[in-house]
Amino acid sequence: MPAMRSASNVSNIPKSHITPETQTPFVRHPEGSQLDVNVTHPHTGLMMTLMLPLLMMRHRRIPRSKWKDECTTNGKRWIEQAQDGMSAERFMQSMIGYHSLFEGSLCSMIMVQGVKHRVVNIGIGTKQVAVEPRTLSVSAYIEAHSHKITPLEMGNINADSDDPTRLRRLCMILALKQSYVKAIGHPTGFDYARLEFNVPEETAMGDSYPLTGWEFRVWRTRLAVARRDRIVNEEYECVSAFFRGTTSSRFIFYDSQEELNKWVQFINIDQMVKVIPKLSA
């Protein structure tokens, strides 16, 4: 099977954004890309998220007339470029699979380039590190999500008595599960309790069987969001899931901004708005 080309991008729109190629609106995944955008109104988040593929292709200097957006029967999206003189082999390797979503003030997109049947197996998960409603205690919030996590995961979450740590662990596990579910193209309603992520041991299970062949990239995104006359700091646990077909699964944790900047790029909403008139070209 031909080797897959690496590339990932992420971007944020109002105050921050993630992407891995240089400092453009995408995140580079050694085989994909992701974009994160910072927004406030749900309609704004949806609009910005829908524009991310346009922004990605604009960044790659490919005219809108030279590519088309496709979708599999289970909702996985990929972009097919015009062959235009490419050899058959290069054309087969030029497909771009992507997944995008938004939550809170963060819009994200991750992409990967290669052959179509492989690039569609990609997904991103994000979870804001905050309780909702804000008056709820961390313990009550964790309990409210207990139907989504296994006893082992609950034990790992509560292994520390520090509330901020427990909350981050919960959000990481939920983001891991979301990324996997989105990568396999399962519709809304998937029972998260069927999945088990043992983060300390870096293992993943599905219906009590090992999930092999997957790569999970885990990082944290911090945004400074303008709320009227003040700046509000927000934090998100983010995960990308990509099926590499190896004999085991791999977890990669990004703890430093320097490491993250190699494949993730952040943009703010002002930068996004500035480029909108050029997206249809």
Coordinates of C-alpha atoms in Angstrom, one line a residue:
M1 CA 0.0 0.0 0.0
P2 CA 1.4 3.4 -0.9
A3 CA 2.8 5.5 1.9
M4 CA 0.6 8.3 3.2
R5 CA 1.7 11.9 2.9
S6 CA 1.9 13.8 6.2
A7 CA 0.1 17.1 6.8
S8 CA -2.2 18.5 9.5
N9 CA -3.7 21.9 10.1
V10 CA -5.7 23.6 12.8
S11 CA -7.0 27.2 13.2
N12 CA -8.8 29.4 15.7
I13 CA -10.8 32.5 14.7
P14 CA -11.5 35.2 17.2
K15 CA -8.5 35.2 19.4
S16 CA -6.6 32.0 18.6
H17 CA -6.3 29.3 16.0
I18 CA -4.4 26.1 15.4
T19 CA -2.7 24.8 12.3
P20 CA 0.5 22.8 11.5
E21 CA 2.0 24.2 8.4
T22 CA 3.7 27.6 8.9
Q23 CA 1.6 30.3 10.4
T24 CA -1.5 30.0 8.2
P25 CA -5.0 29.0 9.2
F26 CA -4.4 25.3 9.5
V27 CA -2.7 22.7 11.7
R28 CA -0.2 20.3 10.2
H29 CA -0.6 16.7 11.1
P30 CA 2.2 14.6 9.9
E31 CA -0.4 13.3 7.6
G32 CA -3.1 15.8 8.0
S33 CA -4.2 19.3 9.0
Q34 CA -6.4 21.1 11.5
L35 CA -8.0 24.5 11.9
D36 CA -9.3 26.1 15.1
V37 CA -11.3 29.3 15.3
N38 CA -12.5 31.4 18.2
V39 CA -16.2 32.4 18.1
T40 CA -19.1 33.3 20.3
H41 CA -22.5 32.9 18.6
P42 CA -23.4 29.3 17.4
H43 CA -24.4 30.7 13.9
T44 CA -21.0 32.4 13.7
G45 CA -19.2 29.2 14.7
L46 CA -21.1 27.2 12.1
M47 CA -20.4 29.8 9.4
M48 CA -16.7 30.0 10.2
T49 CA -16.4 26.2 10.3
L50 CA -18.0 25.8 6.9
M51 CA -15.4 28.2 5.5
L52 CA -12.4 26.4 6.8
P53 CA -12.0 24.0 3.8
L54 CA -12.1 27.1 1.5
L55 CA -9.5 28.7 3.6
M56 CA -7.3 25.6 3.6
M57 CA -7.4 25.3 -0.2
R58 CA -6.8 29.0 -0.6
H59 CA -3.7 28.5 1.6
R60 CA -2.6 25.7 -0.7
R61 CA -3.0 28.1 -3.7
I62 CA -5.5 25.8 -5.4
P63 CA -8.3 27.8 -7.2
R64 CA -11.9 26.9 -6.3
S65 CA -12.6 25.7 -9.8
K66 CA -9.9 23.1 -9.5
W67 CA -11.4 21.0 -6.6
K68 CA -14.7 19.6 -5.4
D69 CA -15.9 18.6 -2.0
E70 CA -17.1 15.0 -1.7
C71 CA -18.9 13.0 1.0
T72 CA -19.1 9.2 1.8
T73 CA -22.4 7.5 2.6
N74 CA -21.6 7.8 6.3
G75 CA -20.8 11.5 6.2
K76 CA -17.0 11.5 5.9
R77 CA -15.8 14.3 3.7
W78 CA -12.9 14.5 1.3
I79 CA -11.6 16.9 -1.3
E80 CA -10.8 15.8 -4.8
Q81 CA -8.5 18.0 -6.9
A82 CA -8.6 18.3 -10.7
Q83 CA -6.0 15.8 -12.2
D84 CA -4.6 18.5 -14.5
G85 CA -1.5 16.7 -15.8
M86 CA -0.9 14.8 -12.6
S87 CA 0.2 11.1 -13.1
A88 CA -2.4 8.5 -12.0
E89 CA -0.3 7.7 -8.9
R90 CA 0.1 11.3 -7.9
F91 CA -3.6 11.9 -8.4
M92 CA -4.6 9.0 -6.2
Q93 CA -2.3 10.4 -3.5
S94 CA -3.8 13.9 -3.8
M95 CA -7.1 13.3 -2.0
I96 CA -7.6 15.4 1.1
G97 CA -9.7 14.0 4.0
Y98 CA -10.9 16.4 6.6
H99 CA -13.2 16.8 9.6
S100 CA -14.3 20.1 11.2
L101 CA -16.4 21.1 14.2
F102 CA -16.9 24.0 16.6
E103 CA -17.5 24.2 20.4
G104 CA -17.7 27.3 22.5
S105 CA -15.3 29.9 21.0
L106 CA -13.2 27.3 19.1
C107 CA -13.7 26.2 15.5
S108 CA -11.4 23.4 14.4
M109 CA -10.5 21.5 11.3
I110 CA -8.1 18.7 10.7
M111 CA -7.0 17.3 7.4
V112 CA -4.8 14.6 5.9
Q113 CA -3.6 13.9 2.3
G114 CA -3.3 10.6 0.6
V115 CA -5.5 7.9 -0.9
K116 CA -9.2 8.4 -0.4
H117 CA -10.0 5.2 1.5
R118 CA -7.4 6.1 4.1
V119 CA -7.8 9.9 4.4
V120 CA -11.5 9.7 5.4
N121 CA -10.5 7.9 8.6
I122 CA -9.7 11.1 10.5
G123 CA -11.6 13.0 13.2
I124 CA -11.1 15.7 15.8
G125 CA -12.6 16.1 19.3
T126 CA -12.6 19.2 21.5
K127 CA -14.0 19.7 25.0
Q128 CA -13.9 23.0 26.9
V129 CA -12.4 22.7 30.3
A130 CA -15.3 24.2 32.2
V131 CA -18.4 23.0 34.1
E132 CA -21.8 23.8 32.7
P133 CA -23.9 25.3 34.2
R134 CA -21.1 27.3 35.9
T135 CA -22.8 27.0 39.3
L136 CA -22.2 23.2 39.3
S137 CA -19.4 21.7 41.3
V138 CA -16.7 19.7 39.5
S139 CA -17.8 16.5 41.3
A140 CA -21.4 17.0 40.2
Y141 CA -20.3 17.7 36.7
I142 CA -18.2 14.5 36.5
E143 CA -21.1 12.6 37.9
A144 CA -23.4 14.0 35.2
H145 CA -21.1 12.5 32.6
S146 CA -20.7 9.1 34.4
H147 CA -22.8 7.4 31.8
K148 CA -20.2 8.2 29.1
I149 CA -17.2 6.8 31.0
T150 CA -16.1 3.4 32.3
P151 CA -15.3 2.5 35.9
L152 CA -11.6 2.4 35.0
E153 CA -11.8 5.9 33.4
M154 CA -13.6 7.2 36.5
G155 CA -10.9 5.8 38.7
N156 CA -8.2 7.6 36.6
I157 CA -10.1 10.8 36.7
N158 CA -10.5 10.7 40.5
A159 CA -7.0 9.5 41.2
D160 CA -6.2 13.1 42.1
S161 CA -8.3 15.2 44.5
D162 CA -7.5 18.5 42.8
D163 CA -10.7 19.7 41.0
P164 CA -8.9 21.4 38.0
T165 CA -7.0 18.2 37.4
R166 CA -10.0 16.0 37.6
L167 CA -11.9 18.3 35.2
R168 CA -9.1 18.3 32.7
R169 CA -8.9 14.5 32.8
L170 CA -12.6 14.2 32.2
C171 CA -12.5 16.6 29.2
M172 CA -9.5 14.8 27.7
I173 CA -11.3 11.4 27.8
L174 CA -14.5 12.9 26.3
A175 CA -12.4 14.6 23.5
L176 CA -10.6 11.3 22.8
K177 CA -14.0 9.5 22.5
Q178 CA -15.4 12.2 20.3
S179 CA -12.4 12.2 17.9
Y180 CA -12.6 8.4 17.5
V181 CA -16.4 8.4 16.9
K182 CA -16.0 11.2 14.3
A183 CA -13.1 9.4 12.6
I184 CA -15.2 6.3 12.1
G185 CA -18.2 8.3 10.8
H186 CA -20.7 7.1 13.4
P187 CA -23.8 9.3 13.7
T188 CA -24.9 11.2 16.8
G189 CA -26.0 8.8 19.6
F190 CA -23.0 6.6 19.8
D191 CA -22.7 5.1 23.4
Y192 CA -19.4 6.5 24.7
A193 CA -19.4 3.9 27.4
R194 CA -18.5 1.3 24.7
L195 CA -15.1 3.0 24.5
E196 CA -12.4 3.0 27.2
F197 CA -9.3 5.1 27.1
N198 CA -6.7 4.3 29.7
V199 CA -4.6 7.4 29.4
P200 CA -1.9 6.5 31.9
E201 CA -1.3 3.2 30.1
E202 CA -1.9 4.8 26.7
T203 CA -4.3 2.1 25.6
A204 CA -7.8 2.2 23.9
M205 CA -10.6 -0.4 23.9
G206 CA -13.9 -0.7 22.1
D207 CA -16.5 -3.1 23.2
S208 CA -13.7 -4.7 25.3
Y209 CA -11.4 -5.3 22.3
P210 CA -8.2 -3.3 21.7
L211 CA -8.5 -0.4 19.2
T212 CA -5.4 -1.1 17.0
G213 CA -4.0 1.0 14.2
W214 CA -5.0 4.4 15.6
E215 CA -2.9 7.5 16.3
F216 CA -4.3 9.9 18.9
R217 CA -2.7 13.4 19.1
V218 CA -3.5 15.2 22.3
W219 CA -3.0 18.9 23.1
R220 CA -4.4 21.8 25.0
T221 CA -5.7 25.1 23.4
R222 CA -5.9 28.3 25.4
L223 CA -7.9 31.2 24.0
A224 CA -8.3 34.9 25.1
V225 CA -11.8 35.7 24.1
A226 CA -13.2 39.3 23.9
R227 CA -16.5 39.6 25.8
R228 CA -17.7 43.1 25.6
D229 CA -15.2 45.2 27.6
R230 CA -13.1 42.3 29.0
I231 CA -11.0 39.4 28.0
V232 CA -12.0 35.9 29.1
N233 CA -9.5 33.0 29.1
E234 CA -10.8 29.7 27.9
E235 CA -9.1 26.3 27.7
Y236 CA -9.9 23.3 25.6
E237 CA -8.7 19.7 25.5
C238 CA -8.2 18.7 21.9
V239 CA -7.6 15.4 20.2
S240 CA -7.1 14.2 16.6
A241 CA -7.7 10.6 15.7
F242 CA -6.3 9.0 12.5
F243 CA -6.2 5.4 11.4
R244 CA -2.8 4.4 10.3
G245 CA -3.4 0.6 10.2
T246 CA -0.5 -0.3 12.5
T247 CA -0.6 -3.3 14.8
S248 CA -1.1 -1.1 17.9
S249 CA -2.4 2.4 18.7
R250 CA -0.2 5.3 19.6
F251 CA -0.8 8.3 21.8
I252 CA 1.2 11.6 21.3
F253 CA 1.0 14.3 23.9
Y254 CA 2.0 17.9 23.0
D255 CA 3.1 19.7 26.1
S256 CA 5.0 22.7 24.6
Q257 CA 3.9 25.4 22.2
E258 CA 7.0 24.8 20.2
E259 CA 6.1 21.2 19.5
L260 CA 2.5 22.1 18.7
N261 CA 3.5 24.9 16.3
K262 CA 5.1 22.3 14.0
W263 CA 1.8 21.0 12.9
V264 CA -0.9 23.3 14.3
Q265 CA -1.6 26.9 13.4
F266 CA -3.8 29.5 15.1
I267 CA -5.6 32.4 13.5
N268 CA -8.1 34.9 14.9
I269 CA -11.4 36.0 13.5
D270 CA -10.0 39.3 12.2
Q271 CA -7.6 37.4 10.0
M272 CA -10.4 35.1 8.8
V273 CA -12.7 38.1 7.9
K274 CA -9.9 39.8 6.0
V275 CA -9.5 36.8 3.6
I276 CA -13.2 36.1 3.1
P277 CA -13.5 38.1 -0.2
K278 CA -10.7 35.9 -1.7
L279 CA -12.2 32.5 -0.8
S280 CA -14.3 32.1 -3.9
A281 CA -11.4 32.8 -6.3

